[in-house]
XYZ file of C-alpha atoms in Angstrom:
454
model
C -26.783 -17.522 13.368
C -27.605 -16.659 9.792
C -26.540 -13.486 8.057
C -27.271 -11.505 4.916
C -24.355 -10.032 2.971
C -21.099 -10.717 4.680
C -22.488 -13.339 6.879
C -20.846 -15.616 9.414
C -19.260 -18.903 8.716
C -21.522 -21.970 8.910
C -21.426 -23.853 12.171
C -21.983 -27.406 13.093
C -25.436 -28.443 14.109
C -25.379 -31.740 15.940
C -23.194 -34.678 16.698
C -20.240 -34.697 19.065
C -18.859 -31.561 17.416
C -21.899 -29.584 18.292
C -21.993 -30.779 21.904
C -18.274 -30.024 22.243
C -18.678 -26.459 20.870
C -21.589 -25.729 23.216
C -19.746 -27.072 26.429
C -16.629 -25.086 25.334
C -18.656 -21.877 25.394
C -19.480 -22.193 29.067
C -18.285 -19.251 31.194
C -16.627 -19.547 34.667
C -20.108 -19.111 36.109
C -21.459 -21.873 34.004
C -18.717 -24.228 34.795
C -19.000 -23.441 38.516
C -22.700 -24.232 38.472
C -22.134 -27.512 36.565
C -19.412 -28.559 39.101
C -21.589 -27.639 41.988
C -24.454 -29.706 40.601
C -22.184 -32.758 40.044
C -20.771 -32.391 43.591
C -24.272 -32.042 45.126
C -25.467 -35.151 43.185
C -22.606 -37.181 44.512
C -23.161 -35.987 48.058
C -26.863 -36.798 47.750
C -26.152 -40.336 46.641
C -23.679 -40.990 49.413
C -25.876 -39.444 52.172
C -29.094 -40.496 50.778
C -30.624 -37.055 50.610
C -33.235 -36.728 47.840
C -33.736 -33.032 48.299
C -30.082 -32.444 47.903
C -30.206 -34.459 44.667
C -32.903 -32.130 43.321
C -30.794 -29.201 44.141
C -27.772 -30.769 42.403
C -29.851 -31.551 39.216
C -31.038 -27.937 39.100
C -27.521 -26.553 39.432
C -26.219 -29.033 36.770
C -28.927 -28.726 34.147
C -29.252 -24.958 34.145
C -25.859 -24.255 32.398
C -26.478 -27.128 30.096
C -29.918 -25.786 29.031
C -28.451 -22.332 28.644
C -25.665 -23.617 26.369
C -28.060 -25.641 24.260
C -30.632 -22.902 23.739
C -27.855 -20.411 22.954
C -26.232 -22.867 20.525
C -29.575 -23.514 18.808
C -30.475 -19.866 18.537
C -30.432 -18.753 14.890
C -30.071 -14.981 14.709
C -30.301 -13.607 11.185
C -27.771 -10.747 11.373
C -25.864 -9.010 8.627
C -22.599 -7.134 9.209
C -20.654 -4.880 7.187
C -17.503 -2.772 7.498
C -16.563 0.548 5.815
C -13.103 2.206 5.787
C -12.672 5.884 5.672
C -10.301 6.261 3.889
C -9.039 2.992 2.622
C -5.579 4.366 1.947
C -3.950 6.514 4.570
C -0.414 8.013 5.070
C 1.676 6.655 7.836
C 1.126 8.355 11.081
C -2.466 9.422 10.157
C -5.736 7.902 11.441
C -8.357 6.039 9.619
C -11.953 5.483 10.923
C -13.580 2.142 10.530
C -17.390 2.012 10.539
C -19.216 -1.191 11.590
C -22.798 -1.943 10.938
C -25.002 -4.753 12.214
C -28.549 -5.246 10.728
C -31.174 -7.602 12.225
C -32.795 -9.132 9.103
C -35.073 -11.575 11.079
C -38.498 -11.185 12.503
C -37.257 -11.738 16.067
C -35.215 -9.351 18.310
C -31.765 -10.292 19.273
C -30.319 -10.568 22.769
C -27.365 -8.752 24.197
C -24.639 -8.816 21.543
C -20.856 -8.155 21.955
C -19.157 -7.094 18.667
C -15.463 -7.126 18.054
C -13.203 -6.771 15.051
C -9.803 -8.406 14.524
C -7.036 -5.856 13.759
C -3.326 -6.297 13.738
C -1.499 -5.165 16.911
C 0.435 -2.359 14.991
C -3.041 -0.653 14.378
C -3.989 -0.522 18.012
C -6.013 -2.625 20.542
C -8.836 -4.898 19.410
C -12.086 -2.870 19.459
C -14.994 -4.255 21.338
C -18.622 -2.999 21.581
C -21.685 -4.058 23.604
C -24.903 -3.766 21.659
C -28.267 -3.806 23.218
C -31.051 -5.886 21.863
C -31.745 -5.062 18.204
C -35.347 -5.001 17.200
C -36.531 -6.775 14.066
C -35.361 -4.767 10.880
C -33.180 -2.566 13.099
C -29.555 -1.755 12.843
C -26.613 -0.592 15.065
C -23.649 1.397 13.807
C -20.395 1.870 15.808
C -16.947 3.099 14.724
C -13.377 2.960 15.817
C -10.074 4.600 14.816
C -6.827 2.870 13.618
C -3.355 4.277 13.245
C 0.067 3.006 12.206
C 3.542 4.582 12.031
C 4.602 1.666 9.694
C 3.516 1.626 6.219
C 2.038 -1.701 4.736
C -1.188 -3.421 3.969
C -3.045 -4.601 6.943
C -6.056 -6.956 7.036
C -9.138 -6.083 9.036
C -11.498 -8.789 10.175
C -13.242 -11.063 10.412
C -15.939 -9.330 12.317
C -17.134 -11.442 15.305
C -20.292 -11.436 17.319
C -20.225 -12.837 20.881
C -23.610 -14.217 22.042
C -24.444 -14.708 25.707
C -27.498 -15.969 27.593
C -29.374 -13.886 30.138
C -27.843 -15.839 33.086
C -24.235 -15.434 31.794
C -23.721 -19.114 31.733
C -22.465 -19.515 28.237
C -20.764 -17.410 25.480
C -20.487 -18.366 21.809
C -18.623 -16.495 19.112
C -19.830 -16.314 15.536
C -17.543 -14.910 12.759
C -18.411 -13.268 9.570
C -16.422 -14.325 6.527
C -15.254 -11.114 4.935
C -12.028 -9.087 5.294
C -10.963 -5.668 4.293
C -7.408 -4.213 3.724
C -6.237 -0.930 5.064
C -3.279 0.365 3.024
C -0.839 2.600 4.936
C 1.200 4.508 2.456
C 4.394 6.405 2.930
C 4.327 10.004 4.184
C 4.111 12.408 1.270
C 5.922 15.826 1.717
C 4.701 18.634 -0.459
C 7.540 19.939 -2.683
C 7.940 23.512 -3.980
C 7.701 23.933 -7.819
C 11.097 24.512 -9.452
C 12.165 24.745 -13.070
C 12.569 21.399 -14.471
C 14.814 20.009 -17.288
C 15.230 16.493 -18.388
C 12.448 16.459 -21.039
C 13.236 15.526 -24.575
C 14.713 18.579 -26.495
C 13.450 20.094 -29.649
C 9.718 20.348 -29.392
C 7.714 23.010 -27.785
C 8.486 23.246 -24.019
C 10.699 20.181 -23.932
C 7.899 17.797 -24.856
C 8.576 14.566 -26.811
C 6.774 13.477 -29.906
C 5.185 10.005 -30.098
C 3.080 8.107 -32.600
C -0.602 8.731 -32.443
C -3.730 8.866 -34.559
C -3.497 12.607 -35.459
C -0.682 15.098 -36.023
C 2.100 15.674 -38.411
C 3.310 13.053 -40.894
C 6.153 10.729 -39.832
C 8.702 9.747 -42.382
C 8.494 6.041 -41.692
C 5.237 4.157 -42.832
C 3.685 1.219 -41.217
C 1.446 -1.573 -42.453
C -2.255 -0.867 -43.187
C -4.723 -1.765 -40.395
C -8.485 -2.183 -40.660
C -9.962 1.193 -40.253
C -7.206 3.287 -41.462
C -8.028 6.238 -43.646
C -7.186 5.382 -47.292
C -6.037 8.869 -47.822
C -3.102 8.098 -45.625
C -1.789 5.295 -47.972
C 1.849 5.765 -48.755
C 1.895 4.487 -52.410
C 5.663 4.555 -52.850
C 6.173 2.299 -49.828
C 3.290 0.073 -50.877
C 4.957 -0.536 -54.264
C 8.242 -1.320 -52.640
C 6.961 -3.716 -49.868
C 4.242 -5.249 -51.980
C 1.488 -4.600 -49.368
C -0.576 -1.643 -48.414
C 1.353 0.875 -46.235
C 0.023 4.086 -44.548
C 1.847 7.053 -43.124
C 2.405 7.097 -39.386
C 1.493 10.270 -37.496
C 2.755 11.759 -34.304
C 1.668 14.027 -31.495
C 3.058 15.797 -28.430
C 3.725 13.498 -25.433
C 4.001 14.502 -21.791
C 7.552 14.937 -20.357
C 8.802 11.883 -18.696
C 10.308 11.370 -15.252
C 11.720 8.126 -13.672
C 12.045 7.866 -9.889
C 14.747 5.244 -8.967
C 14.568 3.714 -5.617
C 17.500 1.823 -4.237
C 16.131 -1.149 -2.146
C 19.287 -3.189 -1.672
C 19.583 -4.584 1.797
C 23.261 -3.993 2.167
C 22.748 -0.359 1.150
C 20.739 0.598 4.223
C 21.125 -0.108 7.906
C 18.646 0.135 10.689
C 14.797 -0.249 10.738
C 11.805 1.522 11.900
C 9.880 4.698 10.963
C 12.881 6.903 11.266
C 15.374 4.708 9.363
C 17.191 5.809 6.240
C 15.366 3.235 4.127
C 11.887 4.599 5.248
C 13.166 8.225 4.479
C 14.070 7.044 0.927
C 10.735 5.435 0.431
C 8.923 8.518 1.632
C 11.060 10.780 -0.535
C 10.310 8.681 -3.606
C 6.594 8.886 -2.920
C 6.833 12.660 -2.562
C 8.621 13.111 -5.866
C 6.251 10.770 -7.637
C 3.158 12.714 -6.488
C 4.785 16.050 -7.172
C 5.766 15.040 -10.792
C 2.338 13.709 -11.511
C 0.818 16.939 -10.363
C 3.156 18.777 -12.716
C 1.843 16.841 -15.675
C 4.671 14.427 -16.153
C 4.433 10.776 -17.407
C 6.075 9.126 -14.431
C 7.317 5.539 -13.559
C 8.772 4.052 -10.395
C 11.853 1.950 -10.927
C 13.754 -0.141 -8.390
C 17.248 -1.562 -8.403
C 15.800 -4.947 -9.405
C 14.629 -3.470 -12.695
C 10.981 -3.653 -11.845
C 8.890 -0.662 -12.868
C 5.464 0.744 -12.020
C 3.197 1.131 -13.970
C 4.186 -2.053 -15.872
C 1.945 -1.454 -18.850
C 3.371 -0.683 -22.297
C 6.831 -1.158 -23.610
C 8.364 1.657 -21.654
C 6.570 1.257 -18.334
C 5.389 4.889 -18.078
C 2.006 6.029 -17.107
C 0.061 6.784 -20.241
C -1.474 10.198 -20.925
C -4.937 8.723 -20.789
C -4.269 7.164 -17.418
C -5.704 9.353 -14.665
C -3.413 11.014 -12.254
C -5.202 9.759 -9.141
C -5.213 6.143 -10.519
C -1.549 6.250 -11.276
C -0.555 7.816 -7.985
C -2.713 5.127 -6.155
C -0.953 2.330 -7.995
C 2.421 3.713 -7.105
C 1.491 4.388 -3.527
C 0.202 0.844 -3.094
C 3.524 -0.457 -4.497
C 5.539 1.671 -1.975
C 3.299 0.643 0.835
C 4.633 -2.898 0.842
C 7.968 -2.510 -0.841
C 10.850 -3.898 1.215
C 14.493 -4.713 0.757
C 15.665 -6.576 -2.189
C 18.248 -9.284 -2.053
C 20.272 -7.782 -4.864
C 23.731 -6.253 -4.288
C 24.006 -4.000 -7.436
C 22.286 -1.551 -9.637
C 23.033 -3.254 -12.959
C 19.444 -4.275 -13.649
C 18.202 -0.800 -13.111
C 20.991 0.472 -15.417
C 19.881 -2.026 -18.138
C 16.233 -0.713 -18.085
C 17.514 3.013 -18.280
C 19.996 2.123 -21.018
C 17.101 1.338 -23.340
C 16.128 4.943 -24.121
C 15.998 8.546 -23.103
C 13.879 8.560 -20.041
C 13.829 12.372 -19.459
C 14.341 13.576 -15.920
C 15.879 10.900 -13.445
C 15.446 11.302 -9.698
C 17.181 8.617 -7.654
C 17.276 7.720 -4.038
C 20.527 5.855 -3.259
C 21.676 4.068 -0.163
C 25.333 3.275 0.546
C 27.307 3.184 -2.694
C 30.609 1.489 -2.913
C 33.010 2.290 -5.656
C 31.590 -0.212 -8.116
C 28.028 0.836 -7.712
C 28.848 4.490 -7.740
C 30.335 3.889 -11.258
C 27.222 2.121 -12.360
C 25.030 4.961 -11.054
C 27.267 7.492 -12.891
C 26.699 5.757 -16.163
C 22.851 6.104 -15.751
C 23.212 9.802 -16.355
C 24.108 9.145 -19.989
C 20.597 8.233 -20.963
C 18.664 11.016 -19.148
C 17.973 14.533 -19.901
C 18.666 15.579 -16.258
C 19.560 13.553 -13.115
C 19.177 14.266 -9.433
C 20.522 11.994 -6.769
C 19.755 11.974 -3.086
C 22.424 9.765 -1.402
C 21.837 8.426 2.103
C 24.709 7.186 4.303
C 22.727 4.913 6.569
C 25.540 4.699 9.154
C 25.255 8.424 9.810
C 21.564 7.842 10.334
C 22.207 5.273 13.003
C 24.802 7.249 14.810
C 23.578 9.212 17.739
C 23.908 12.943 17.643
C 26.275 12.927 20.659
C 28.530 10.425 18.988
C 31.800 11.628 17.536
C 31.949 11.510 13.764
C 33.727 8.376 12.533
C 36.428 8.087 10.000
C 35.612 9.032 6.291
C 33.974 6.096 4.444
C 34.348 7.546 1.008
C 30.942 9.196 0.837
C 32.337 12.470 -0.428
C 34.327 10.596 -3.070
C 31.101 9.013 -4.285
C 29.278 12.334 -4.493
C 32.163 13.830 -6.442
C 32.019 10.845 -8.920
C 28.315 11.319 -9.497
C 28.732 15.120 -9.976
C 31.526 14.671 -12.405
C 29.215 12.290 -14.482
C 26.631 15.117 -14.625
C 24.364 14.241 -11.610
C 23.023 16.868 -9.179
C 24.016 14.883 -6.198
C 22.920 15.868 -2.652
C 24.023 14.127 0.613
C 21.073 13.343 2.951
C 21.961 13.946 6.618
C 19.921 12.397 9.462
C 16.681 14.126 10.022
C 16.878 16.257 6.971
C 13.640 17.496 5.194
C 13.079 16.626 1.547
C 11.768 20.093 0.742
C 14.905 21.713 2.036
C 17.079 19.336 0.019
C 14.796 19.806 -3.088
C 15.550 23.477 -2.929
C 19.184 22.850 -2.399
C 19.408 20.642 -5.432
C 17.629 23.277 -7.473
C 20.165 25.957 -6.416
C 23.071 23.573 -7.255
C 21.605 22.673 -10.593
C 21.024 26.293 -11.499
C 24.548 27.097 -10.449
C 26.020 24.402 -12.690
C 23.852 25.487 -15.485
C 24.875 29.103 -15.223
C 28.628 28.112 -15.124
C 28.341 25.924 -18.195
C 26.378 28.623 -20.029
C 23.337 26.350 -20.724
C 19.705 27.080 -20.071
C 17.056 26.069 -17.744
C 17.112 24.433 -14.349
C 15.154 21.554 -12.879
């Protein structure tokens, strides 16, 4: 079978491999006919019955002829697959559209179409297609759904060919795959007053070097294309090379979302586990901040950040919101537990500069890691922490509460360091906790006589 576009993989055409492939495609009916033919031929030889021999030859040859003809048949078929959408939240459905085109001048026979899908997306879809006329096409679709985030391969698309007598079935596979990305659930968050931007310019906006704006006091070396009117002659005389004035412009407020992925910090697994709640919460905050116009980055306990472009790892102003959100959602779709045991790498990244607002999702914190997290507050304009005790998430509602594990002491340490720290109980909604953190932040600001909330 030939194909245009995403065609099938080439098959053997002759030799022992071709014969073996054809015989392997015999159905139960075909094998039964072949066995009956062999048995009739043996009986005819023993009994000396020539009429029985002819019957045996007919029974034995029929499945072999069907297998040979089917194996030699070369359908010119093109197959394609389209996902709608290609990125779907966990628990939501996506529709997969399949299309088969007959690009030959001969009609096809009865075709069985099936697509390979991982078991977490549902059963393998199968469709029976009537004969396709020359130049004709057939379109079918099926739905997939997963409660577990991840990136799942779809394909290859397979066509099962059969002869009119049902003696033989052969499978031909196309060569292309597609990936369905199941991203974390995103919960819409209410708008609240935010602080954490750099102070002293407009509405908390930072200033950054750019091609237009007010003069900066520190000159830089001349680059090809610079306006000669910007040459700083005093610095040129001092350095012995042509120097020009740098300029600055407003920059969007920054927000860092820190996701704790340490394996010892979370217990349990599955869609309702504490770790999945933290991943979903991080995704919700990232989308919310991007919609508010912030320059956002995703940071993990390993020190890895998304986006990774640029020295600071933040999404640039010119980078589209949809593109940035898609990049971060793709990362969160496949993120798993890290082998690290501490938050020191994330602290080293945050120590490099003022990163504006910091929103963190922590798992279990021992005394040492709580102290490291407390120091992160020093390099941010505002800090909000959602702390999950995974042991309370695993405890059944009917179970009696266990002894104190120091969770309250960890929250107190974070709050004393300036964090707005909120404990996350089992089954809590992020929207409710988001409002609670806003009220606590507003109350602390009022008590301290400061301005603004977050």
